[in-house]
Coordinates of C-alpha atoms and ligand atoms in Angstrom, one line a residue:
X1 CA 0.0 0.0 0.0
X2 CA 3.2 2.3 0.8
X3 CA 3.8 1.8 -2.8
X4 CA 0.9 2.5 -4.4
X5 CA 0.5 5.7 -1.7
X6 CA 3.4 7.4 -2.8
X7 CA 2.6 6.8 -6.5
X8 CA -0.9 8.4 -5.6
X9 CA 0.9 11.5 -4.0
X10 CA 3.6 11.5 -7.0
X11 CA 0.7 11.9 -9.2
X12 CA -1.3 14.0 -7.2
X13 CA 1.4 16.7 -7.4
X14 CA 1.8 16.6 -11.0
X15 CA -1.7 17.3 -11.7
X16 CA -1.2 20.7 -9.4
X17 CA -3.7 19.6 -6.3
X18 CA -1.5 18.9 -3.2
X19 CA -3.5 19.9 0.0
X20 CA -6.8 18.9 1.5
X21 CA -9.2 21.8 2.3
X22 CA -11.5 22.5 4.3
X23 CA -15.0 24.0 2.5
X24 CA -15.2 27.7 1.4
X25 CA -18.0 27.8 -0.7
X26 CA -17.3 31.2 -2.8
X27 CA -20.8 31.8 -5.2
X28 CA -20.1 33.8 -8.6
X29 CA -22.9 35.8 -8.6
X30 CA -22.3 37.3 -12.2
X31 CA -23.3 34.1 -13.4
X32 CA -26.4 33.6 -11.8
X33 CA -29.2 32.9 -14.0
X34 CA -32.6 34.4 -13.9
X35 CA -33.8 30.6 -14.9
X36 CA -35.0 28.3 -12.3
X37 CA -33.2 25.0 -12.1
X38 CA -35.8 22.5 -12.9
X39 CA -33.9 19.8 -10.8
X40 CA -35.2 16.8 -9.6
X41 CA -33.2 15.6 -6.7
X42 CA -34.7 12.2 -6.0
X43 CA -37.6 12.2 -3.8
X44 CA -37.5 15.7 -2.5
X45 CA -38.4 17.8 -5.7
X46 CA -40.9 17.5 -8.4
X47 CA -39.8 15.2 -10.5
X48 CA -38.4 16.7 -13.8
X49 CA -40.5 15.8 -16.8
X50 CA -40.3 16.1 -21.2
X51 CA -42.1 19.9 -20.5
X52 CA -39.3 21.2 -17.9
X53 CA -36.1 19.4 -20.5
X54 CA -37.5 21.1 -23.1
X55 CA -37.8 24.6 -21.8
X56 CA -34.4 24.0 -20.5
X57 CA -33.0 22.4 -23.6
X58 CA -34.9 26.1 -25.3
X59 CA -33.0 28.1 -22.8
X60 CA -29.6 26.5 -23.1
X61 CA -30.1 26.8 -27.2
X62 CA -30.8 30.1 -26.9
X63 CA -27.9 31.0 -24.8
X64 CA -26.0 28.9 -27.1
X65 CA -26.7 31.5 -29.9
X66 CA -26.0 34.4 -28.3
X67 CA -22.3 33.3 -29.1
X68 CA -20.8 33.5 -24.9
X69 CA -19.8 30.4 -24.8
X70 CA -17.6 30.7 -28.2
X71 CA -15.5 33.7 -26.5
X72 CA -12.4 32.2 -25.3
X73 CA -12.3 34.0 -22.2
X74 CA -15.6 32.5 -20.8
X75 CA -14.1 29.0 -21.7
X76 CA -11.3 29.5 -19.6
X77 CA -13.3 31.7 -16.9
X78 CA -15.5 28.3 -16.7
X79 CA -12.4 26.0 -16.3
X80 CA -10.9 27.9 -13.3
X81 CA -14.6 28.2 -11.7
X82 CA -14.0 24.5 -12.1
X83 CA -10.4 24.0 -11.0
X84 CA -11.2 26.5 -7.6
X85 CA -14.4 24.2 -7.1
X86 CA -12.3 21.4 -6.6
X87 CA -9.5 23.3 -4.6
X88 CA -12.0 24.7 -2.3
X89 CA -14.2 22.0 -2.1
X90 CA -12.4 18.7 -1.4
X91 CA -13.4 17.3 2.0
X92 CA -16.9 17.6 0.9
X93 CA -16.3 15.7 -2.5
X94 CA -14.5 13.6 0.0
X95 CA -17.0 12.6 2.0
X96 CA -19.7 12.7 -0.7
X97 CA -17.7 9.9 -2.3
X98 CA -17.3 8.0 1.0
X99 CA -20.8 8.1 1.7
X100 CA -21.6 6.5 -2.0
X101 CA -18.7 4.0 -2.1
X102 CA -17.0 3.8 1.1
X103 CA -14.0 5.1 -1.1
X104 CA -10.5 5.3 0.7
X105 CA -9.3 9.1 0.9
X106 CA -6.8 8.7 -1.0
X107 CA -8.3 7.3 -4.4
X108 CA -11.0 9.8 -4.1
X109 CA -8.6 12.6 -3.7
X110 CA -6.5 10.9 -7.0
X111 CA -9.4 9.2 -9.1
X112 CA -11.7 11.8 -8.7
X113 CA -10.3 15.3 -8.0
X114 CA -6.7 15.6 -9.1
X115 CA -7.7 13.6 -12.6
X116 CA -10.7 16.5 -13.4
X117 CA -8.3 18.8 -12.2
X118 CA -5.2 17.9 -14.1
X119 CA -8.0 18.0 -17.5
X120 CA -8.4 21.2 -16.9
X121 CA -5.1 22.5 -16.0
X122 CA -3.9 20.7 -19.2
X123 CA -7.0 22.7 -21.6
X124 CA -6.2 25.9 -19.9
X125 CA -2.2 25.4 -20.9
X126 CA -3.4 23.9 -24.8
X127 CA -6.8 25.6 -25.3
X128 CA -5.7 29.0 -27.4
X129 CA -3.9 26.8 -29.7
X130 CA -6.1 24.1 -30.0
X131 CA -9.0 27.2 -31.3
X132 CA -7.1 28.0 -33.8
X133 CA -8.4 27.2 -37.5
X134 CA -5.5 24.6 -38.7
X135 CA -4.2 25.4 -42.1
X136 CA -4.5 22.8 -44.8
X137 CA -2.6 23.0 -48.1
X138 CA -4.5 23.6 -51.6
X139 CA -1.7 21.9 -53.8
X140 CA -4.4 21.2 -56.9
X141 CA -3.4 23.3 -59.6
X142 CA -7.3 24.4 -59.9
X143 CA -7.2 26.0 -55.9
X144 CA -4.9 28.1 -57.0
X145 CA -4.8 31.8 -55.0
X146 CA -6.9 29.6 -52.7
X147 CA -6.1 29.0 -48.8
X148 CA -7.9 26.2 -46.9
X149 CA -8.2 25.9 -42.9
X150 CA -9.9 23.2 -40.6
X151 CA -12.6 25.7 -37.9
X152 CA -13.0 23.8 -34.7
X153 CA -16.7 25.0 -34.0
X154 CA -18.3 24.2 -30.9
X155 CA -21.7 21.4 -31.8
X156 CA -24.2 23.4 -29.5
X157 CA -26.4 22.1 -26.9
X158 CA -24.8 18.5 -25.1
X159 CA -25.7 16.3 -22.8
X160 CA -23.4 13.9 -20.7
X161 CA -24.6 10.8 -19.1
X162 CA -22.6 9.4 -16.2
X163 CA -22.7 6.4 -13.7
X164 CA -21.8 5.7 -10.4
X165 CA -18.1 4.4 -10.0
X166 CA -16.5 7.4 -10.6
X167 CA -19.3 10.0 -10.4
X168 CA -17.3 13.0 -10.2
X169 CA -14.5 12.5 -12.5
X170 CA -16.8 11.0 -15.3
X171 CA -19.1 13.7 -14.9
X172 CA -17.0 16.7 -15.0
X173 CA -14.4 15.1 -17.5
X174 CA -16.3 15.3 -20.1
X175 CA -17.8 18.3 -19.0
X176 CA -14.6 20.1 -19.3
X177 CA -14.2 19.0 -23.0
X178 CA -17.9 20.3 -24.0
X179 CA -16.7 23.8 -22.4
X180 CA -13.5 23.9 -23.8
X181 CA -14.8 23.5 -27.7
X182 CA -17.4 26.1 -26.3
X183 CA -20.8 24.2 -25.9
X184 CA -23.7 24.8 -22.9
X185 CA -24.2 21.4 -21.4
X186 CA -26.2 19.4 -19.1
X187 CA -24.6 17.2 -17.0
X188 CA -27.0 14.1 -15.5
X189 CA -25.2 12.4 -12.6
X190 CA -25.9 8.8 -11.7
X191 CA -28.8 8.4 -8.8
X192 CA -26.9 5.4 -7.8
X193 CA -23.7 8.0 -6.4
X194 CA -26.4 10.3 -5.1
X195 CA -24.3 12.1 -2.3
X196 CA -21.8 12.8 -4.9
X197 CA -24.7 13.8 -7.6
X198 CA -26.1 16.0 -4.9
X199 CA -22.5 17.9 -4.2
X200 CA -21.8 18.3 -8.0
X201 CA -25.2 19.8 -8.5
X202 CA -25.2 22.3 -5.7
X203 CA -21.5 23.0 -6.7
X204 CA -21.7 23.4 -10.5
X205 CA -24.3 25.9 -9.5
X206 CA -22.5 27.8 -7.1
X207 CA -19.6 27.9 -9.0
X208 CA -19.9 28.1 -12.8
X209 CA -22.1 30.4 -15.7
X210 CA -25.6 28.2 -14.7
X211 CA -27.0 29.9 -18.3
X212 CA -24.8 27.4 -20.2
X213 CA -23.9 24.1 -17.8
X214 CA -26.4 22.8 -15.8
X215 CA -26.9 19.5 -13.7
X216 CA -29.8 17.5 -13.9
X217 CA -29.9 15.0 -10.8
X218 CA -32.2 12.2 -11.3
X219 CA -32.4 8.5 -12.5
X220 CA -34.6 6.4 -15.6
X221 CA -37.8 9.0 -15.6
X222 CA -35.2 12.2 -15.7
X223 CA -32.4 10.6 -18.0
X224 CA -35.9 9.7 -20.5
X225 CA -37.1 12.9 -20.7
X226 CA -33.7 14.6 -21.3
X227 CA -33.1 12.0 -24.2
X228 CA -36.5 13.0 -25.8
X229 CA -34.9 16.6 -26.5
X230 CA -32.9 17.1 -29.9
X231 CA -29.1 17.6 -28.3
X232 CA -26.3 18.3 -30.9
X233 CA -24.2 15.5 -29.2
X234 CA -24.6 12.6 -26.5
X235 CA -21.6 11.6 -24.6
X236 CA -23.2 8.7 -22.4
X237 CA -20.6 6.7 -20.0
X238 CA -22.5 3.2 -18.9
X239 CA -23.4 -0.1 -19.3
X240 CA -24.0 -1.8 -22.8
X241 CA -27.5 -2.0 -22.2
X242 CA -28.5 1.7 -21.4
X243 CA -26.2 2.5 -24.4
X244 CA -28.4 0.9 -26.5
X245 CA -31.6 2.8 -25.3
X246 CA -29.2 5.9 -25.6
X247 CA -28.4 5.4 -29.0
X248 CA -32.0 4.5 -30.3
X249 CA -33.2 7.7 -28.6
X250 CA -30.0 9.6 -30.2
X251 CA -31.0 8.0 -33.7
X252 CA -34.8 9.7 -34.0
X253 CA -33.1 13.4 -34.2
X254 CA -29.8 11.8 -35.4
X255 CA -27.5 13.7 -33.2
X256 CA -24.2 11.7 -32.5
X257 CA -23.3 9.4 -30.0
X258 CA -20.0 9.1 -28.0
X259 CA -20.5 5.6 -26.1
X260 CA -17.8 5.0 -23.4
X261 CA -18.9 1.4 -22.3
X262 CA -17.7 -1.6 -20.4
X263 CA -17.0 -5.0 -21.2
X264 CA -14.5 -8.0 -20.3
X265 CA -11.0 -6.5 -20.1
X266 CA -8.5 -9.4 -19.8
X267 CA -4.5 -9.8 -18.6
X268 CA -2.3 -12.2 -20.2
X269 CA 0.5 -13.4 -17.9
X270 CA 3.6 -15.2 -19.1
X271 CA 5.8 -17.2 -17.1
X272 CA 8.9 -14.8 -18.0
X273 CA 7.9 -11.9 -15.7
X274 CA 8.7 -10.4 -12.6
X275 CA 6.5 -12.2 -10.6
X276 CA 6.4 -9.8 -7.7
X277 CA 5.9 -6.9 -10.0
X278 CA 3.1 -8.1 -12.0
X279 CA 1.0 -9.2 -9.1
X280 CA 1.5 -5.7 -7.3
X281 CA 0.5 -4.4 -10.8
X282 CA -2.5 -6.8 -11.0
X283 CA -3.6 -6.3 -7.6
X284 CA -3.5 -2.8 -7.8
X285 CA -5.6 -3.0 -11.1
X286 CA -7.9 -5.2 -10.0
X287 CA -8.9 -4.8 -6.1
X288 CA -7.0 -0.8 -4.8
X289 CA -9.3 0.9 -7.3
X290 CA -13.3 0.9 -6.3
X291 CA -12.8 -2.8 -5.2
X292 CA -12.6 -4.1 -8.9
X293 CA -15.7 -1.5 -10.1
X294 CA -13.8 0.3 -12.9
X295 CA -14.0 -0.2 -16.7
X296 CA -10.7 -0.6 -17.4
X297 CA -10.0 -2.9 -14.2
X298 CA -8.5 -6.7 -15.2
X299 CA -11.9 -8.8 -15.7
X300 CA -10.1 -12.1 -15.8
X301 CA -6.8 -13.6 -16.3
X302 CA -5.0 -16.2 -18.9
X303 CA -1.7 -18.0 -18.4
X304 CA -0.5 -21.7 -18.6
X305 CA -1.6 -24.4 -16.2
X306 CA 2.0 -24.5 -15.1
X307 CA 2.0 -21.1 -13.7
X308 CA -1.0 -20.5 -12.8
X309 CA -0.3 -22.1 -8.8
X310 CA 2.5 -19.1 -9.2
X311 CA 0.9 -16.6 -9.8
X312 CA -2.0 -16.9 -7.8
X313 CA 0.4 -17.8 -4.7
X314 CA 1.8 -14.1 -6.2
X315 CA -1.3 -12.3 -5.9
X316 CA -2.5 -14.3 -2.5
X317 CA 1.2 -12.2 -1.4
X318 CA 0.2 -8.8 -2.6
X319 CA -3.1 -9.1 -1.6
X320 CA -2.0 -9.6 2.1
X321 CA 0.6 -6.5 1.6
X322 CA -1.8 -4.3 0.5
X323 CA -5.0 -4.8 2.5
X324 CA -3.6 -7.3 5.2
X325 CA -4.6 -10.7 6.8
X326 CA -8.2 -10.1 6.3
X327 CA -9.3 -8.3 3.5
X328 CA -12.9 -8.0 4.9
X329 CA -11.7 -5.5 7.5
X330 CA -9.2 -3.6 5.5
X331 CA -10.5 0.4 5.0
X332 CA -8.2 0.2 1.6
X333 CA -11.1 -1.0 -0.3
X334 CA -14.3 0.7 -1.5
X335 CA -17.2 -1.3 -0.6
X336 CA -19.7 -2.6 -3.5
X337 CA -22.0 0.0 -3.9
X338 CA -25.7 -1.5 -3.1
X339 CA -27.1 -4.3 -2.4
X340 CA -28.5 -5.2 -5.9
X341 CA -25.0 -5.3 -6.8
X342 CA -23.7 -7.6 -4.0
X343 CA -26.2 -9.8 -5.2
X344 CA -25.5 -9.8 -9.3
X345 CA -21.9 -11.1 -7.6
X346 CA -23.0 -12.9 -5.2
X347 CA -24.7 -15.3 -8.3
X348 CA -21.6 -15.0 -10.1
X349 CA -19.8 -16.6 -7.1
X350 CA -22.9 -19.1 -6.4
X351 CA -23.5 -20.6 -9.9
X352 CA -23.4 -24.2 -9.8
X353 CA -20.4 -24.9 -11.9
X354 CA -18.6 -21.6 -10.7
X355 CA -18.8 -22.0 -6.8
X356 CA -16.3 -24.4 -6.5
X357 CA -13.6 -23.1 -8.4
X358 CA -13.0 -19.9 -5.6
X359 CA -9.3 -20.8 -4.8
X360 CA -8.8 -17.4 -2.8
X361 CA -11.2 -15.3 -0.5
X362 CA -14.7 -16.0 -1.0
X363 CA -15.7 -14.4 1.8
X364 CA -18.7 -11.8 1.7
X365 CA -20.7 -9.4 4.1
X366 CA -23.9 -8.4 2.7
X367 CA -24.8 -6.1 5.8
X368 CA -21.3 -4.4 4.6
X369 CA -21.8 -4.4 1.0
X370 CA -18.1 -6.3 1.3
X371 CA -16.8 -9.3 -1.0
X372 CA -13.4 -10.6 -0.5
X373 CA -10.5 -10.1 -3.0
X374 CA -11.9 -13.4 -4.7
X375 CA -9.6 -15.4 -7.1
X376 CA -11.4 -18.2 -9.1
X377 CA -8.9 -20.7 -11.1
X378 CA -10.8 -22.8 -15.0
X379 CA -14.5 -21.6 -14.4
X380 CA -15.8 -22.7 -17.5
X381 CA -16.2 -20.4 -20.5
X382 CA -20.4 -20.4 -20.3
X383 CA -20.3 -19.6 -17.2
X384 CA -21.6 -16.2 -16.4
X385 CA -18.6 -15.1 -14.4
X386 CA -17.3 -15.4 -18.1
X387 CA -20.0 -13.9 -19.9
X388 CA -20.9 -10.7 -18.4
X389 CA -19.0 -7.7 -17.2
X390 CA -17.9 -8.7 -13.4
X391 CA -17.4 -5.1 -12.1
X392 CA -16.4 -6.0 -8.8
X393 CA -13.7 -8.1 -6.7
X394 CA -13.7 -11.7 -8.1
X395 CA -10.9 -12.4 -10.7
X396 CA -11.4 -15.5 -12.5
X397 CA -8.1 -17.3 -13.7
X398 CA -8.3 -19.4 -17.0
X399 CA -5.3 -21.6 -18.2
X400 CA -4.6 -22.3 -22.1
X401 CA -1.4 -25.2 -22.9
X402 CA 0.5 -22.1 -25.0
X403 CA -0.2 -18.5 -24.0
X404 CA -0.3 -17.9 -27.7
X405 CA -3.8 -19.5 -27.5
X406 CA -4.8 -16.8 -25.2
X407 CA -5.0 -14.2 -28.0
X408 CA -7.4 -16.4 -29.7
X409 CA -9.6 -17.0 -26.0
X410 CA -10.1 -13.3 -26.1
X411 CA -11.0 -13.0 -29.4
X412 CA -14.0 -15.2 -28.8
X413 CA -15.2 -12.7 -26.9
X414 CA -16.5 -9.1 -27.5
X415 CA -13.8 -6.5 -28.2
X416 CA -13.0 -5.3 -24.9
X417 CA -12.5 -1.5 -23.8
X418 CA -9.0 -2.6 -22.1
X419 CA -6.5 -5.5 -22.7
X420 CA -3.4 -5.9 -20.7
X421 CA 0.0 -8.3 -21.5
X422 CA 2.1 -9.3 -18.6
X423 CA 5.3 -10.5 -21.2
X424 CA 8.9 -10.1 -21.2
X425 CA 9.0 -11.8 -24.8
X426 CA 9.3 -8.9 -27.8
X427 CA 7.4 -11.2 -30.2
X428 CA 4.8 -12.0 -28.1
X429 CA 4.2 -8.4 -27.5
X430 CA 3.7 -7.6 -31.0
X431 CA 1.4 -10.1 -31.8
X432 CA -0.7 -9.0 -28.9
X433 CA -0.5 -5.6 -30.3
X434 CA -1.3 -6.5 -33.5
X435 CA -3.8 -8.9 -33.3
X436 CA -6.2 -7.9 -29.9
X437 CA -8.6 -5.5 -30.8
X438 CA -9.4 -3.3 -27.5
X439 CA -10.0 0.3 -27.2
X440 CA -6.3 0.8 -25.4
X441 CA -4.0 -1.4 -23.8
X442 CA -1.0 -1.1 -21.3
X443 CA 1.7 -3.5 -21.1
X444 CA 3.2 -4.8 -18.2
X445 CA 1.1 -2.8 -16.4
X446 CA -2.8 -2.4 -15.3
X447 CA -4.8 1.0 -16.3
X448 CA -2.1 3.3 -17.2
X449 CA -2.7 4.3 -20.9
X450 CA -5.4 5.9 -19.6
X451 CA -3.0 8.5 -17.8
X452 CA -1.1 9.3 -21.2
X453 CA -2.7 12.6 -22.0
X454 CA -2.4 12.2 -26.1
X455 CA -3.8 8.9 -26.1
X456 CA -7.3 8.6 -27.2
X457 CA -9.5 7.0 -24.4
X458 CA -12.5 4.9 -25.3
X459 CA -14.1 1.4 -26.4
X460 CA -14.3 -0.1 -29.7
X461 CA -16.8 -2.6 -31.0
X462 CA -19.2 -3.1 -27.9
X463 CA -16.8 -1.5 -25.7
X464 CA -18.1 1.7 -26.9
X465 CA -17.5 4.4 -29.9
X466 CA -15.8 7.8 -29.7
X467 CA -13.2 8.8 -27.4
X468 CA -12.0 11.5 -25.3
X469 CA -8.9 12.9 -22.5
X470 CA -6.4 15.6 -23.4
X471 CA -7.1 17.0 -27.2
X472 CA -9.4 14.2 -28.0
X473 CA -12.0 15.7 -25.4
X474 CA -12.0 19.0 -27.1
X475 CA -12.3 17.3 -30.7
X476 CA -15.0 15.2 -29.7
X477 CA -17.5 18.1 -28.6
X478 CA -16.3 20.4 -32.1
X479 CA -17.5 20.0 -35.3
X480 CA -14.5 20.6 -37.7
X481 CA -15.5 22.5 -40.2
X482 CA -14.1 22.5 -44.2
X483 CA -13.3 26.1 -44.9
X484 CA -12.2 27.2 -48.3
X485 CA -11.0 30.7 -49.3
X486 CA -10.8 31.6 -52.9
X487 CA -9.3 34.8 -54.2
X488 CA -11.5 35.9 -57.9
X489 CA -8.4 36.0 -59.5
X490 CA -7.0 32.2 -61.2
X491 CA -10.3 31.2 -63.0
X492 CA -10.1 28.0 -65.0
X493 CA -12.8 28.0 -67.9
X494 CA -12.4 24.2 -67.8
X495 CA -14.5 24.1 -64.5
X496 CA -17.5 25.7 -66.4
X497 CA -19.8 25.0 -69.3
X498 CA -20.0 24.9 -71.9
X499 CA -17.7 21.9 -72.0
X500 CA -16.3 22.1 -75.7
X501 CA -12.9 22.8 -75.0
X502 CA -12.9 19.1 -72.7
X503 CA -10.1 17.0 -74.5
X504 CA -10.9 13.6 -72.5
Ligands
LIG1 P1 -25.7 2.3 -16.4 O1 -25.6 2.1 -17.8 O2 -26.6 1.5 -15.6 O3 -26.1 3.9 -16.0 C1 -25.4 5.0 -16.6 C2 -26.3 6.2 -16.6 O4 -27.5 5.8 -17.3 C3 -26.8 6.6 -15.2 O5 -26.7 8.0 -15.2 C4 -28.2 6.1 -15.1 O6 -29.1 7.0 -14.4 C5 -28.7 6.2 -16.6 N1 -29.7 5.1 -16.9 C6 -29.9 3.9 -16.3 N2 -30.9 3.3 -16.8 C7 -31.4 4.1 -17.8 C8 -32.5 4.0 -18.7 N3 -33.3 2.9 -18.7 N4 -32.8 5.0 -19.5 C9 -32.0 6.1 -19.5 N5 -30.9 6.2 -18.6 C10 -30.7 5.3 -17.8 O7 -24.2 2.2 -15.9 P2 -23.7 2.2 -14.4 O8 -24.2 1.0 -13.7 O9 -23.9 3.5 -13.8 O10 -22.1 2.0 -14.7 C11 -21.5 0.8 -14.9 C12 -21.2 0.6 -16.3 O11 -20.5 1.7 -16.9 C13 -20.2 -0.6 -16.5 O12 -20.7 -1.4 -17.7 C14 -18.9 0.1 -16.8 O13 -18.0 -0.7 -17.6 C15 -19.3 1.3 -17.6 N6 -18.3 2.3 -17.4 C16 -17.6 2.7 -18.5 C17 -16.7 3.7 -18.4 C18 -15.9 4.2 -19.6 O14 -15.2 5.2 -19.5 N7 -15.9 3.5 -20.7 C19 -16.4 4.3 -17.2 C20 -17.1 3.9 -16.1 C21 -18.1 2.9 -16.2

């Protein structure tokens, strides 16, 4: 845990967040708008409807054309609002976050606050230059006394859909890239997080221009009625499932889709590695972030039979370094975040022909939302441990004869939004390069591409479509726009009819 503290702190610095505060709200009164939030926060207001998403879709559209939110200096005025709400407001994002997850401190402080943070310190360093209409070249002979330049223009009115794991980071993140390319933009939280839904809300409206981002807390009833609207983009973070509904209700007034799904995301482990290393690596991946509730976290594991008893006496090792004897009472893990999910694992762990492959932990606490770091070694294939997304703390282990089979056992499967290779062998990382399909991968490590600021982030396949972090989150909310200027001088009769003086 030492390890994976100080790698938390190293990064924690580099984004430019180092201290915990205490609350000081601060409200920016010059932005407060004369329009009444139409909110619904779930089971204390009325609940928001198609009439109020309209009328704030309407408002939003309209302050869209009034051309403030194209001006580079409200951009940026917006992005420190947001930097100084998460400077000022830590402990309670903190605690919000706690009270949804049971998230340590320390992965709320880096997951959630330093990540948004570091987003938009990064725009406010790249965003003049990223404005900037990109010259092309006009090298035809018939664009002659012609110049030619690529407009980044922001799409309009957005809407971002979030979920629960990481409520504030996925909220805001994109949030921050629809501001940035100069968009208004509602925001709707996951109900599921609700302390940290509740927080963002109140805070986004303290802090930032309300007449062009808004938050609209609620869950299936709310998200409906926003998705009836016509939006110039959706940018929907979830499961497969509500992506479809997303998309279908996206399709009717054709406005496009980012999808940032889940899937399977698997880890190949050769018998060549440093052991010690790769378990840490693993372990971190898997059970020190939200207790195995991330996208990108390792879903399940392939090496040979041979080294499989290795490795799993490996991660039993790490396991015990980084949350101790019994995992059930360490306060390193998040807890699983309701009861409906304990029980979607519980079954995992209970089907007939799973149950008795649990070779590690097993243990569970339903009072305490807990489940044991739980390693399960050859569950079958059809099992649904195998089928479905797990999104939580059980690791299944499968074994192949030749870990050059593995490429082929995860290309069975759906292409997954993360793939990982544990491999000192230079061939064998190529071909897993080449020939796994994933939206990113990291080798030799767990989740880190996702750090790299000018690497795309998102799914492919049914992982998801679109993707965003660094320049990629401004791209994705901006319509680039073909822009041709012609001078009247350099006319070509050729172009025109009549067409007598064609050769052929
Ligand atoms: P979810 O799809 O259940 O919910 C996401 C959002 O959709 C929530 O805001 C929810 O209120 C809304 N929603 C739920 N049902 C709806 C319906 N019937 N109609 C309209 N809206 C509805 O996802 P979740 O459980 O919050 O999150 C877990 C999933 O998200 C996992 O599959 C995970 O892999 C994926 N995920 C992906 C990423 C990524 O960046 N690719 C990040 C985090 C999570």
């Amino acid at each position: 845990m030492a390890t994976i503290s100080l790698w938390l702190l190293r990064r924690c610095r580099a984004s430019g967040v180092l201290t915990y505060k205490t609350n000081n709200v601060r409200r920016c009164s010059q932005f407060s708008s004369s329009y009444q939030l139409s909110t619904a926060t779930v089971g204390e207001k009325q609940a928001f409807d198609v009439d109020q998403a309209a009328s704030l879709v309407k408002d939003l559209r309209n302050n869209f054309h009034s051309g403030k939110t194209k001006s580079y200096e409200w951009r940026v005025v917006q992005l420190q609002r947001i930097m100084r709400m998460l400077e000022e407001n830590q402990k309670k994002i903190v605690e919000a976050l706690y009270k949804d997850l049971a998230k340590p401190e320390p992965e709320s402080f880096f997951w959630e606050i330093s990540i948004t943070n570091a987003s938009c310190k990064l725009i406010l360093e790249q965003l003049k230059g990223w404005m900037m209409p990109e010259k092309v070249q006009t090298n035809s002979a018939t664009m002659s006394l012609s110049s030619a330049e690529i407009v980044s223009e922001p799409l309009g009115v957005v809407l971002v859909i979030s979920p629960w794991n990481f409520p504030l980071l996925l909220s805001l993140d994109p949030v921050i890239g629809a501001i940035a390319a100069g968009n208004t933009v509602v925001v709707k939280p996951s109900e599921i997080s609700s302390a940290t839904s509740s927080v963002l809300s109140n805070l986004l409206e303290e802090y930032v221009d309300n007449s062009a981002i808004r938050v609209v807390e609620g869950s299936v009833a709310e998200t409906s009625a926003l998705l009836e609207q016509k939006w110039d983009k959706i940018f929907f973070t979830g499961g497969e499932r509500v992506g479809r509904i997303v998309m279908a209700a996206a399709a009717k007034h054709l406005t496009p889709v980012v999808l940032e799904l889940g899937g399977k995301c698997p880890a190949i482990v050769d018998s060549n590695v440093d052991l010690q290393v790769a378990a840490r690596r693993i372990t971190a991946g898997k059970w020190a972030c939200n207790n195995g509730q991330i996208c990108i976290g390792v879903d399940y594991i392939i090496t040979t039979k041979e080294f499989a008893p290795k490795l799993i006496e490996a991660l039993r090792n790490e396991l015990e370094a980084c949350f101790g004897k019994d995992p059930m009472e360490s306060k390193d893990r998040s807890r699983i975040v309701n009861s409906s999910h304990f029980k979607r694992l519980a079954n995992l762990m209970d089907e007939d022909k799973v149950s008795d492959k649990i070779v590690l932990g097993g243990q569970r606490d339903e009072s305490q939302l807990q489940i044991a770091p739980t390693i399960l070694l050859n569950v079958p294939e059809d099992s649904l441990i195998m089928q479905e997304e797990i999104f939580g703390p059980l690791l299944p282990i499968l074994t192949v004869e030749n870990l050059e089979d593995s490429i082929e056992v995860i290309n069975r499967k759906p292409k997954p939004l993360a793939a990982y290779l544990f491999s000192d062998d230079e061939q064998l990382k190529t071909k897993f390069v080449q020939n796994v399909s994933a939206g990113g991968m990291t080798i030799n490590d767990t989740r880190r591409h996702v750090f790299v600021s000018g690497l795309p982030f998102g799914g492919v396949g049914k992982s998801g479509m679109g993707s965003y972090h660094g320049k990629f989150s401004f791209d994705i909310f901006c319509h680039k726009k073909a822009v041709l200027y012609r001078s009247f001088a350099g006319d070509d009769k050729m172009s025109y009819p009549p067409y007598h003086t064609y050769k052929g």
